[in-house]
Coordinates of C-alpha atoms in Angstrom, one line a residue:
X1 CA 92.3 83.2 78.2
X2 CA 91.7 84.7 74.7
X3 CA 94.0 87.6 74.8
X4 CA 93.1 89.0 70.9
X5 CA 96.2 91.4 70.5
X6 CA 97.2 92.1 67.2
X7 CA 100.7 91.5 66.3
X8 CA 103.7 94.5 66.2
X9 CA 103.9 93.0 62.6
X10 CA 100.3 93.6 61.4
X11 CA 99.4 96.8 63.0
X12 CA 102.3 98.3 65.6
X13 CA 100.0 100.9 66.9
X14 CA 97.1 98.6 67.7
X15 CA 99.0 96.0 68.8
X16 CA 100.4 99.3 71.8
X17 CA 96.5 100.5 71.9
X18 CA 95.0 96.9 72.2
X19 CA 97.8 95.3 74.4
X20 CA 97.4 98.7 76.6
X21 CA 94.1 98.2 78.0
X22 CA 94.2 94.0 77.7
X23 CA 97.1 94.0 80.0
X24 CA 95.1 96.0 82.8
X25 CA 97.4 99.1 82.7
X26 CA 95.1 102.1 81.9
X27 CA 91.8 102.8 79.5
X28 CA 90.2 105.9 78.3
X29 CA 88.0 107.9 80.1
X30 CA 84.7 110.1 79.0
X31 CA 86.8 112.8 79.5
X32 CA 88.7 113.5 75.9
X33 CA 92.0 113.0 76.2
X34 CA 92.6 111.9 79.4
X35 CA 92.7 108.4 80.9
X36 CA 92.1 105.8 83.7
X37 CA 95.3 104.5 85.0
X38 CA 94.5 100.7 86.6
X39 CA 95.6 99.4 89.6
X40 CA 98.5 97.2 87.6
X41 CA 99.5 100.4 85.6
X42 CA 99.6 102.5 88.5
X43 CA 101.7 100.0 90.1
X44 CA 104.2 99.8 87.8
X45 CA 104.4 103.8 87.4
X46 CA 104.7 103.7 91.7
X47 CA 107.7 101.9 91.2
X48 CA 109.0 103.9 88.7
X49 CA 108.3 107.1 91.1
X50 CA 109.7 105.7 94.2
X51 CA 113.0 104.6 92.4
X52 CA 113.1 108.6 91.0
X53 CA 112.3 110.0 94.0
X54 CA 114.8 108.0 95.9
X55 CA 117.3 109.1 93.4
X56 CA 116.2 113.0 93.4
X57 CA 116.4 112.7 97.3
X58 CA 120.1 111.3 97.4
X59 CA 121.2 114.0 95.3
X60 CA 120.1 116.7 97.8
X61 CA 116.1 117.2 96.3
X62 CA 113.5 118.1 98.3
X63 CA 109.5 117.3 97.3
X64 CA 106.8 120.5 97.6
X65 CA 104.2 121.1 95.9
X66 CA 102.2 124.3 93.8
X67 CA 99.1 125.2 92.5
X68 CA 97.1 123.6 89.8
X69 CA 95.7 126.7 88.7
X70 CA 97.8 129.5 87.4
X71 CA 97.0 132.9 86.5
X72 CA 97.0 133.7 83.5
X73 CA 99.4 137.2 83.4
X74 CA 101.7 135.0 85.3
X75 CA 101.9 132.9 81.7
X76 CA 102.7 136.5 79.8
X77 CA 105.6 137.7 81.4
X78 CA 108.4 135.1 79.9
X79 CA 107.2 135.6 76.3
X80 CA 108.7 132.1 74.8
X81 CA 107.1 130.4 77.3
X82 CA 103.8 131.6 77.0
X83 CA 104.3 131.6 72.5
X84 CA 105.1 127.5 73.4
X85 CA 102.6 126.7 75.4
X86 CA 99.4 129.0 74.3
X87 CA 98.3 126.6 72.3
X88 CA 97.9 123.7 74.9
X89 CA 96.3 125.7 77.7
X90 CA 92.7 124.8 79.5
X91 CA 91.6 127.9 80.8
X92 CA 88.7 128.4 83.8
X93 CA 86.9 131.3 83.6
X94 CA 84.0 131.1 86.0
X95 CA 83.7 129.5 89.8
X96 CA 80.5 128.3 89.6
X97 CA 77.2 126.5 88.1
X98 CA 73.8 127.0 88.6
X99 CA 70.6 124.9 87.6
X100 CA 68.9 126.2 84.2
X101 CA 65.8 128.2 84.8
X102 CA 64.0 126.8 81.9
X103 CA 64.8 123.0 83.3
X104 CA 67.8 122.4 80.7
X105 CA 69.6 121.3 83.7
X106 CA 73.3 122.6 84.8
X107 CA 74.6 125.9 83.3
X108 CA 77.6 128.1 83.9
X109 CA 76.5 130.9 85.9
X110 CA 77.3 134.2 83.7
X111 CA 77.5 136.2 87.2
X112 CA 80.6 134.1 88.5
X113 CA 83.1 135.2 86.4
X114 CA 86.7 135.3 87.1
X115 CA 88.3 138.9 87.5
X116 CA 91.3 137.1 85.5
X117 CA 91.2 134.3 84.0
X118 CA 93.1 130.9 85.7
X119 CA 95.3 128.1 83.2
X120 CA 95.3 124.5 84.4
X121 CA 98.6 124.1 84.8
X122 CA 100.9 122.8 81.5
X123 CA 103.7 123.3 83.5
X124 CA 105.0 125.1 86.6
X125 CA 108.1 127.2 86.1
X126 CA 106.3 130.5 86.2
X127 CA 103.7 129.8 89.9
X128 CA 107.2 128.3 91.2
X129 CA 109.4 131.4 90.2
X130 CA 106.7 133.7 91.9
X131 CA 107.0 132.1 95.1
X132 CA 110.8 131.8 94.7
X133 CA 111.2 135.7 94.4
X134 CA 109.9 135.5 98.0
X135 CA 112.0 132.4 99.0
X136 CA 115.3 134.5 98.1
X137 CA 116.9 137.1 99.5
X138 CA 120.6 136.2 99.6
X139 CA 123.0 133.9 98.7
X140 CA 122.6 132.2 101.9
X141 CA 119.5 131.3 100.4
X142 CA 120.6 129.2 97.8
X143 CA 120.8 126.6 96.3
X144 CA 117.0 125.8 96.2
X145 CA 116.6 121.9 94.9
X146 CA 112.7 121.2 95.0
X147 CA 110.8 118.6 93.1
X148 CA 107.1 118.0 92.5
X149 CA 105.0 115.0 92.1
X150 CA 101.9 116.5 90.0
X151 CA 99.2 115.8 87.2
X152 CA 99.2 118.7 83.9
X153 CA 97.0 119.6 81.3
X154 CA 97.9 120.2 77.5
X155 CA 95.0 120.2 75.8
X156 CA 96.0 117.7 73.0
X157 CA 93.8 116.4 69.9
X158 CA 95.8 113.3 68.7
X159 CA 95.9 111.1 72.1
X160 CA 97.3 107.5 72.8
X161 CA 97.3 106.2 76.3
X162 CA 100.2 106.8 78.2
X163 CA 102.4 108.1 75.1
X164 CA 100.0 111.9 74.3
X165 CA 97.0 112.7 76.6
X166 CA 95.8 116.1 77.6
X167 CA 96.3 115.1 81.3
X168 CA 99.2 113.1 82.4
X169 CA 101.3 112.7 85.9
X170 CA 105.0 113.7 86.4
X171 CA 107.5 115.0 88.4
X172 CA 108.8 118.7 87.7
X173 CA 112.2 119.7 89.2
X174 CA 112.7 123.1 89.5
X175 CA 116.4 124.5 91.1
X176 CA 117.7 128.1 91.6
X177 CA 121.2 128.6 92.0
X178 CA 123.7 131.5 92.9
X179 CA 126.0 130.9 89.5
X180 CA 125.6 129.4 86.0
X181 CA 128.0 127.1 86.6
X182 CA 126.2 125.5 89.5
X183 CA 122.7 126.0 87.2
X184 CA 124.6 123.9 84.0
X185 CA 126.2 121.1 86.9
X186 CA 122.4 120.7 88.0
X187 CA 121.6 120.6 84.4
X188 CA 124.1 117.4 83.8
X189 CA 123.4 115.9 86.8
X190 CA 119.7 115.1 86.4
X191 CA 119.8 114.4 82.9
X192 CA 122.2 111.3 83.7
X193 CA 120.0 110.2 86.7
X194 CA 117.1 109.7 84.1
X195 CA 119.5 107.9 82.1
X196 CA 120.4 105.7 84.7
X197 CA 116.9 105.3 85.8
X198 CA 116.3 104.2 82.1
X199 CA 119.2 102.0 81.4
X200 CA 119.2 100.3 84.8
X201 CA 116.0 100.1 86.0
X202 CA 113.8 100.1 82.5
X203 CA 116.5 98.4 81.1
X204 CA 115.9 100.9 78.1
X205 CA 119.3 101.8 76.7
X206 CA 119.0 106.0 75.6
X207 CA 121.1 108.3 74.0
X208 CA 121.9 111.6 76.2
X209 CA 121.6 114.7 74.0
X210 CA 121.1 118.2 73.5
X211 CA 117.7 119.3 71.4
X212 CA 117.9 122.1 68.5
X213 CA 116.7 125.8 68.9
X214 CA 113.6 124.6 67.7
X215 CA 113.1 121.4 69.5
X216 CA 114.3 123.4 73.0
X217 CA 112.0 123.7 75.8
X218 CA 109.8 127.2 75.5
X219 CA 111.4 129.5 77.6
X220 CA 115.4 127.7 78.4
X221 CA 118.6 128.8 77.0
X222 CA 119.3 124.5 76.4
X223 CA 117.0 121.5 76.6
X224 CA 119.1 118.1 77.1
X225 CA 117.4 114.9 77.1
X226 CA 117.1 111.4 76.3
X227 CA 116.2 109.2 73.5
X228 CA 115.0 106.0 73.1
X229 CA 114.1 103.7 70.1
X230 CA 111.2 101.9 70.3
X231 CA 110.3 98.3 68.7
X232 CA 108.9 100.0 65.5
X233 CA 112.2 101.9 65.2
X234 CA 110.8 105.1 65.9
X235 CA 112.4 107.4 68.8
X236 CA 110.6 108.3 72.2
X237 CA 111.9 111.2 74.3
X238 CA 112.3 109.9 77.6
X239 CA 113.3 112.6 79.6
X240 CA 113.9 116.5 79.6
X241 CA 116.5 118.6 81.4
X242 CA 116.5 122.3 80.6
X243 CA 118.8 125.1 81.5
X244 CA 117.3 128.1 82.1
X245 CA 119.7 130.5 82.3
X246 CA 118.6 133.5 83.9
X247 CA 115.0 133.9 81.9
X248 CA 112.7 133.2 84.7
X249 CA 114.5 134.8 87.2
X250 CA 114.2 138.1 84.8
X251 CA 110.7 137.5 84.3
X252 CA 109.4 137.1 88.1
X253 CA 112.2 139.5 89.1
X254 CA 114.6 137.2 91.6
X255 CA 117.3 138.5 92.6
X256 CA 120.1 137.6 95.8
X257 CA 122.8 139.6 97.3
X258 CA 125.9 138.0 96.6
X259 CA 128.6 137.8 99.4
X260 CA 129.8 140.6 98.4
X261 CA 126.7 142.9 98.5
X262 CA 125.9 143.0 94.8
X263 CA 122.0 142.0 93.8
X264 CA 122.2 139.4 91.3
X265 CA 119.8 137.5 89.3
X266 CA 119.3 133.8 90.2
X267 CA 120.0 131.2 88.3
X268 CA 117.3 128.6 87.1
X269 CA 116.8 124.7 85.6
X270 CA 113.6 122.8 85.6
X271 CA 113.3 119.0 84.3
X272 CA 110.9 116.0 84.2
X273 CA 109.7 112.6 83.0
X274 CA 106.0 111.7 82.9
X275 CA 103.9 108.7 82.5
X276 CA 105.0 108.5 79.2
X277 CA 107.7 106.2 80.2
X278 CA 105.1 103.7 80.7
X279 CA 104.6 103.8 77.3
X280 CA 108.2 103.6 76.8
X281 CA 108.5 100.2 78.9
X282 CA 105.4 98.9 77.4
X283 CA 107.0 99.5 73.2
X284 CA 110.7 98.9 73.9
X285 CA 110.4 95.4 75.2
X286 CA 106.6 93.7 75.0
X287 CA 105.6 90.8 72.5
X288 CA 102.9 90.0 70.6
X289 CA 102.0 87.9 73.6
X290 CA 101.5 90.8 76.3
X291 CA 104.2 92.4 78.1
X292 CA 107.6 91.7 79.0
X293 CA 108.3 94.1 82.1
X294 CA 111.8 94.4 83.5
X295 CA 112.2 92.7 87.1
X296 CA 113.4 96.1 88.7
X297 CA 109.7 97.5 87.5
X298 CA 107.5 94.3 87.6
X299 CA 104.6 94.8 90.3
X300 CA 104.6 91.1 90.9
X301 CA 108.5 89.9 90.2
X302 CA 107.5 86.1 90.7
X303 CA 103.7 84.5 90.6
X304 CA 103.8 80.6 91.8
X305 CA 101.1 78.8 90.6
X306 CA 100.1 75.6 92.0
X307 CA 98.8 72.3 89.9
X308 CA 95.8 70.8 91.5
X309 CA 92.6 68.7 91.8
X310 CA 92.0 68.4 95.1
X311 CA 92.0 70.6 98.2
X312 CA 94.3 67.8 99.7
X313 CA 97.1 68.4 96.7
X314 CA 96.6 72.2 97.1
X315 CA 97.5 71.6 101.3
X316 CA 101.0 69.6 100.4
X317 CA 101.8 71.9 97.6
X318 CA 101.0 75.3 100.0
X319 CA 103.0 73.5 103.0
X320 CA 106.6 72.8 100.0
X321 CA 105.5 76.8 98.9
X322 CA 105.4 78.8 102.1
X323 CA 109.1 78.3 102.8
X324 CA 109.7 79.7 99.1
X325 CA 107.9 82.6 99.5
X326 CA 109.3 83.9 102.9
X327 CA 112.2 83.5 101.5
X328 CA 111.6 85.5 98.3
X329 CA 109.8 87.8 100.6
X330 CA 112.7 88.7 102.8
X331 CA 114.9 89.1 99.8
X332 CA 112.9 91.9 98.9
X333 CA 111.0 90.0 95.8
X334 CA 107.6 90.9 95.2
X335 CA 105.9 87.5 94.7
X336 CA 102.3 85.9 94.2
X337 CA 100.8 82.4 95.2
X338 CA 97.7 82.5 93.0
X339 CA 95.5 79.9 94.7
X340 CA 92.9 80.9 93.1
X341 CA 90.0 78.2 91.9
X342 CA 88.7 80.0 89.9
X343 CA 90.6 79.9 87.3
X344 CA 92.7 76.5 85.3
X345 CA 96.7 76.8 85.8
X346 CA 96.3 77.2 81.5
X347 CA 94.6 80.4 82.1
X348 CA 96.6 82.0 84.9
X349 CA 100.2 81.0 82.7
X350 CA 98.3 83.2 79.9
X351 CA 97.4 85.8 82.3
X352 CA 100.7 86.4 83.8
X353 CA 102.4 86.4 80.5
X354 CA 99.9 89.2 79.1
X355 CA 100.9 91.3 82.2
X356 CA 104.6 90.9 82.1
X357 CA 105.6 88.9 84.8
X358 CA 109.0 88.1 84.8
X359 CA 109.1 84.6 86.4
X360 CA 106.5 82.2 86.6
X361 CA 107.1 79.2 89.0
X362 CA 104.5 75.8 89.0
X363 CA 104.2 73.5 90.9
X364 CA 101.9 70.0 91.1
X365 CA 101.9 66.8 93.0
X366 CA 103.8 64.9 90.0
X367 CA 106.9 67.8 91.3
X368 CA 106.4 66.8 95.0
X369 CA 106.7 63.1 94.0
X370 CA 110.2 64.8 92.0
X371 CA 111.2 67.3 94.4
X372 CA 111.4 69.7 91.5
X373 CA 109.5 73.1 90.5
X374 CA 109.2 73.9 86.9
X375 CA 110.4 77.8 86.7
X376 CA 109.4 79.6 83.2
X377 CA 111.1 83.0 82.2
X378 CA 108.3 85.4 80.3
X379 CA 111.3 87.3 78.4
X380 CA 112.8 84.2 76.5
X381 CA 109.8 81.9 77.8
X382 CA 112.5 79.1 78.4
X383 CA 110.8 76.8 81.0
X384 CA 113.4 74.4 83.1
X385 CA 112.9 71.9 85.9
X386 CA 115.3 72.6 89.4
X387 CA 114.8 71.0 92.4
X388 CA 112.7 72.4 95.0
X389 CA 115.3 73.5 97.6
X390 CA 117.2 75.4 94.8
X391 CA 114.5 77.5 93.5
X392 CA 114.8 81.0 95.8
X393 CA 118.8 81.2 94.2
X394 CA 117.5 79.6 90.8
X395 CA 115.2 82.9 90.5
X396 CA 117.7 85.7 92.5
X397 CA 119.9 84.5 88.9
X398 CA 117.3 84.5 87.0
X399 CA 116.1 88.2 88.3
X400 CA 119.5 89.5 87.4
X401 CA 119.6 87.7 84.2
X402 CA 116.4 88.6 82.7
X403 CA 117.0 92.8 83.7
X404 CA 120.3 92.3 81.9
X405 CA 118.7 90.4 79.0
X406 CA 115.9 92.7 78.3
X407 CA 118.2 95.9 78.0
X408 CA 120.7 93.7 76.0
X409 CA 118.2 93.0 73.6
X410 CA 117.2 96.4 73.3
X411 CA 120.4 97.7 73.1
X412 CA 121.3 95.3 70.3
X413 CA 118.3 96.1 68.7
X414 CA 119.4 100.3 68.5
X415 CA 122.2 99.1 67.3
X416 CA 121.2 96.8 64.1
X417 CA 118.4 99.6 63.1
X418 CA 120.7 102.8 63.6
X419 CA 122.9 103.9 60.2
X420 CA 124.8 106.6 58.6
X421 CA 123.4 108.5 56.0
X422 CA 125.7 110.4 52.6
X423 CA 123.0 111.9 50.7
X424 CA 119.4 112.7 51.0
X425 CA 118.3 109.9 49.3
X426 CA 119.9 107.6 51.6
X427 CA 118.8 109.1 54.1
X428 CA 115.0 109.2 53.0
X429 CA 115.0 105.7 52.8
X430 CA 117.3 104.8 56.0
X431 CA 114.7 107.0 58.3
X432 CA 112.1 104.3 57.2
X433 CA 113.9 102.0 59.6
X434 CA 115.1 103.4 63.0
X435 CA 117.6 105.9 64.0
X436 CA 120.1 108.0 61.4
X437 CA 122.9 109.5 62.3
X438 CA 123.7 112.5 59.3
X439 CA 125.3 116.0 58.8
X440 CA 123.0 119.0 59.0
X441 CA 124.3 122.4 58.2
X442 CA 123.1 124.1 61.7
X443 CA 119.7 125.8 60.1
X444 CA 116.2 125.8 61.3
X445 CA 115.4 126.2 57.8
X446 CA 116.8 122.9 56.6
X447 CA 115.4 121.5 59.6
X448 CA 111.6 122.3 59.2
X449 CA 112.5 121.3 55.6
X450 CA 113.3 118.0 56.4
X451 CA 110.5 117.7 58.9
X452 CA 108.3 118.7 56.4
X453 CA 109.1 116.5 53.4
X454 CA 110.2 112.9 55.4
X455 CA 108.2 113.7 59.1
X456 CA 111.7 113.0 60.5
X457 CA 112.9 115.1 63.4
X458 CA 116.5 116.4 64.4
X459 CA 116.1 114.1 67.7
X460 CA 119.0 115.7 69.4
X461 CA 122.8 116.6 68.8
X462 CA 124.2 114.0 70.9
X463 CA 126.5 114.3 73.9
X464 CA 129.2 111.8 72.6
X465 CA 129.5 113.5 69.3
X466 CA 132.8 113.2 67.4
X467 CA 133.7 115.8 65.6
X468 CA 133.3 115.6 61.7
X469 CA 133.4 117.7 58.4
X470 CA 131.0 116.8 56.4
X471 CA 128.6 118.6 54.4
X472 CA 124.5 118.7 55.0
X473 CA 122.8 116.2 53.5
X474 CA 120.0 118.7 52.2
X475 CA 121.8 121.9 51.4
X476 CA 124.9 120.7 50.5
X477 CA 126.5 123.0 53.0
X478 CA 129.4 122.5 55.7
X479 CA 128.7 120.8 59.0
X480 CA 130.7 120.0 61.7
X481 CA 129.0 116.3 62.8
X482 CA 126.3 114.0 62.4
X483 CA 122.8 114.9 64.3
X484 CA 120.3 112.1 64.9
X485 CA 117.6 111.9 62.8
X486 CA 114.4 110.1 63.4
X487 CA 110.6 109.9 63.4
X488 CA 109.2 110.1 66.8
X489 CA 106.3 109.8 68.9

């Protein structure tokens, strides 16, 4: 099949755009901004939602869900919030149409409009804080762990699927605790299940950190998150966990009575990931080939494609097959015997290597005469030859092997483009590359600075940050440890 995708070398972002909507996972829609997720994207983004969910649930989270619309003085009373997200807000101010007397077809009727005005939601601390002033009335009812699986609206004007469009799906935690100690624990806690999710499952290897004053989420006391490098060297934010300290609950006015009888505020966080970690999977591992998909995530894990002329060869190979796949089956592997005539074996290999497949088995009667299957990995695309009654454990290893290689390439790959950096100078030319780690003397001023003159961004103080003197590459000025440093999408 002629697949036509650039390569990373020529033009990265084409190759992302081009390989995108080749591959089957989403396209653009007539609506600006927002997209089409296919049937094979939205797969792969079920997956990534049932693993979450199942790992939001185990820790104690329970799924609701709130408005889209929002109204609007609900946006005005936590004054960060609303200075972050003004900007990015789609607002509906009438409830209904009406056909144009002049025959200019549908119009906005001027006589239906909104006694306040209603934002599509960009996120939903401040509907959910409203209806947990009435949720809490003592301490009895706390802790309050709720998630929601939603679509939101910032109205962008530089979109790329997946990566930046004005509507996108995510989940949206949003907790309320008695203490802040309980509020930061929550905090912590789901910041390392998206790293898990991300190292283990995407087999995308992040660095957990905390974001700058100006980088923080509009409206928390801390943002923590994740980064991630992607093939270009750039960084990705993966994740977001925020602390909210007691903002929201001053805004919407939630208090508890503690055991003691003393009203308290509550204590709040709120965190997500989006569909932008499709975006992350597709850049931190694909080729110039099509994807390469992590077994944990792959919508088909194993496709079998049978060699064939006649309907008599297809019978023998289905009858050596079946046996295979109810065995994959009840191993939990999701697996596909494309019998299809359609379509030459040539142009189904090419096909399941532009979507990512992790193993591809084939199968003709030259292999029944053998007894053997040939089994082809799309990550190192190594083909080998096993016989037949091997091949269910031949690909269970070969499962495990290709989620570990994937994140072990990735992982290598942070590590080769990620440096230190002495002076600016250095440090202009290092940021060209991937990820630097250098001293920054604590300012917002020397971070805009930097922003504006190299486009790099303070990506986050990380976690696992030694301590050490230094002094700013910029100003000159003390610092107390390295910050990482990179551009970012």
């Amino acid at each position: 099949m002629a697949k036509a995708i650039p390569s990373r070398s020529e033009d990265y972002s084409l190759w992302y755009n081009e390989l995108v909507k080749k591959a089957g996972l989403a396209e653009n829609s007539p609506v600006r901004g927002c997209m089409v997720i296919k049937p094979y994207g939205f797969a792969i983004w079920e997956k990534m939602q049932q693993t979450l969910d199942r790992m939001f649930k185990e820790t104690g989270h329970e799924n609701a869900y709130f408005p889209l619309l929002i109204p609007k003085s609900f946006l005005s009373k936590e004054a960060d919030h609303v200075e972050g997200f003004a900007k990015e807000c789609a607002v509906v101010t009438h409830y209904r149409l009406k056909n144009d007397e002049n025959g200019k077809g549908i119009i906005v009727d001027p006589e239906a409009k909104l006694e306040e005005e209603l934002i599509i939601r960009p996120t939903s601390e401040t509907v959910i804080w409203d209806a947990y002033k009435n949720w809490i009335q003592s301490y009895r009812d706390l802790p309050i762990l709720v998630n929601q699986w939603a679509n939101v609206m910032r109205w962008e004007m530089r979109t790329r699927l997946f990566l930046r469009t004005a509507e996108f799906l995510w989940q949206e935690g949003h907790t309320a605790h008695a203490t802040k100690e309980e509020a930061e624990a929550e905090t912590n806690q789901m910041l390392n299940i998206y790293a898990t999710f991300a190292e283990e499952f995407m087999a995308m290897p992040v660095i957990k950190g905390v974001k700058t004053a100006s980088e923080r989420f509009a409206g928390a006391v801390d943002t923590y998150c994740i980064e991630a490098m992607m093939q270009d060297g750039k960084a990705l934010q993966a994740g977001t966990s925020h602390f909210l300290g007691q903002n929201f609950a001053k805004a919407f006015d939630v208090k508890f009575a503690t055991k003691e009888g003393k009203e308290e505020l509550v204590w709040g966080t709120s965190w997500g990931v989006s569909t932008r970690l499709m975006g992350a999977l597709v850049m931190a591992h694909s080729d110039d080939d099509g994807l390469v998909l992590p077994p944990k995530l792959a919508p088909i894990q194993v496709v079998i494609v049978p060699i064939y002329f006649k309907d008599e060869e297809l019978e023998k190979i289905t009858e050596v097959v079946n046996p295979i796949l109810a065995q994959l089956k009840e191993k939990g592997v999701s697996v596909k015997f494309d019998t299809r005539d359609t379509h030459k074996p040539g142009w189904k290999f090419a096909e399941y290597e532009l979507k990512g497949v992790p193993i591809r088995l084939a199968i003709g009667p030259k292999d029944l005469e053998k007894g053997t299957v040939e089994i082809a990995r799309r990550d190192t695309k190594e083909k080998s030859f096993h016989p037949i009654d091997t091949a269910v454990d031949q690909v269970m290893n070969l499962l495990e092997d290709i989620q570990k290689n994937i994140y072990t390439k990735a992982l290598k790959f942070r590590e080769e483009n990620s440096r230190e950096a002495n002076t600016y100078e250095e440090f202009k030319e290092l940021v060209e590359q991937g990820f630097v780690y250098a001293h920054w003397d604590g300012t917002a001023e020397t971070e805009e600075k930097i922003k504006e003159e190299t486009k790099a961004t303070i990506r986050c103080i990380p976690l696992d940050q030694e301590k050490e003197e230094g002094k700013c590459i910029f100003t000159g000025k003390p610092s107390k440890g390295r910050v990482l440093f990179a551009k970012a999408y």
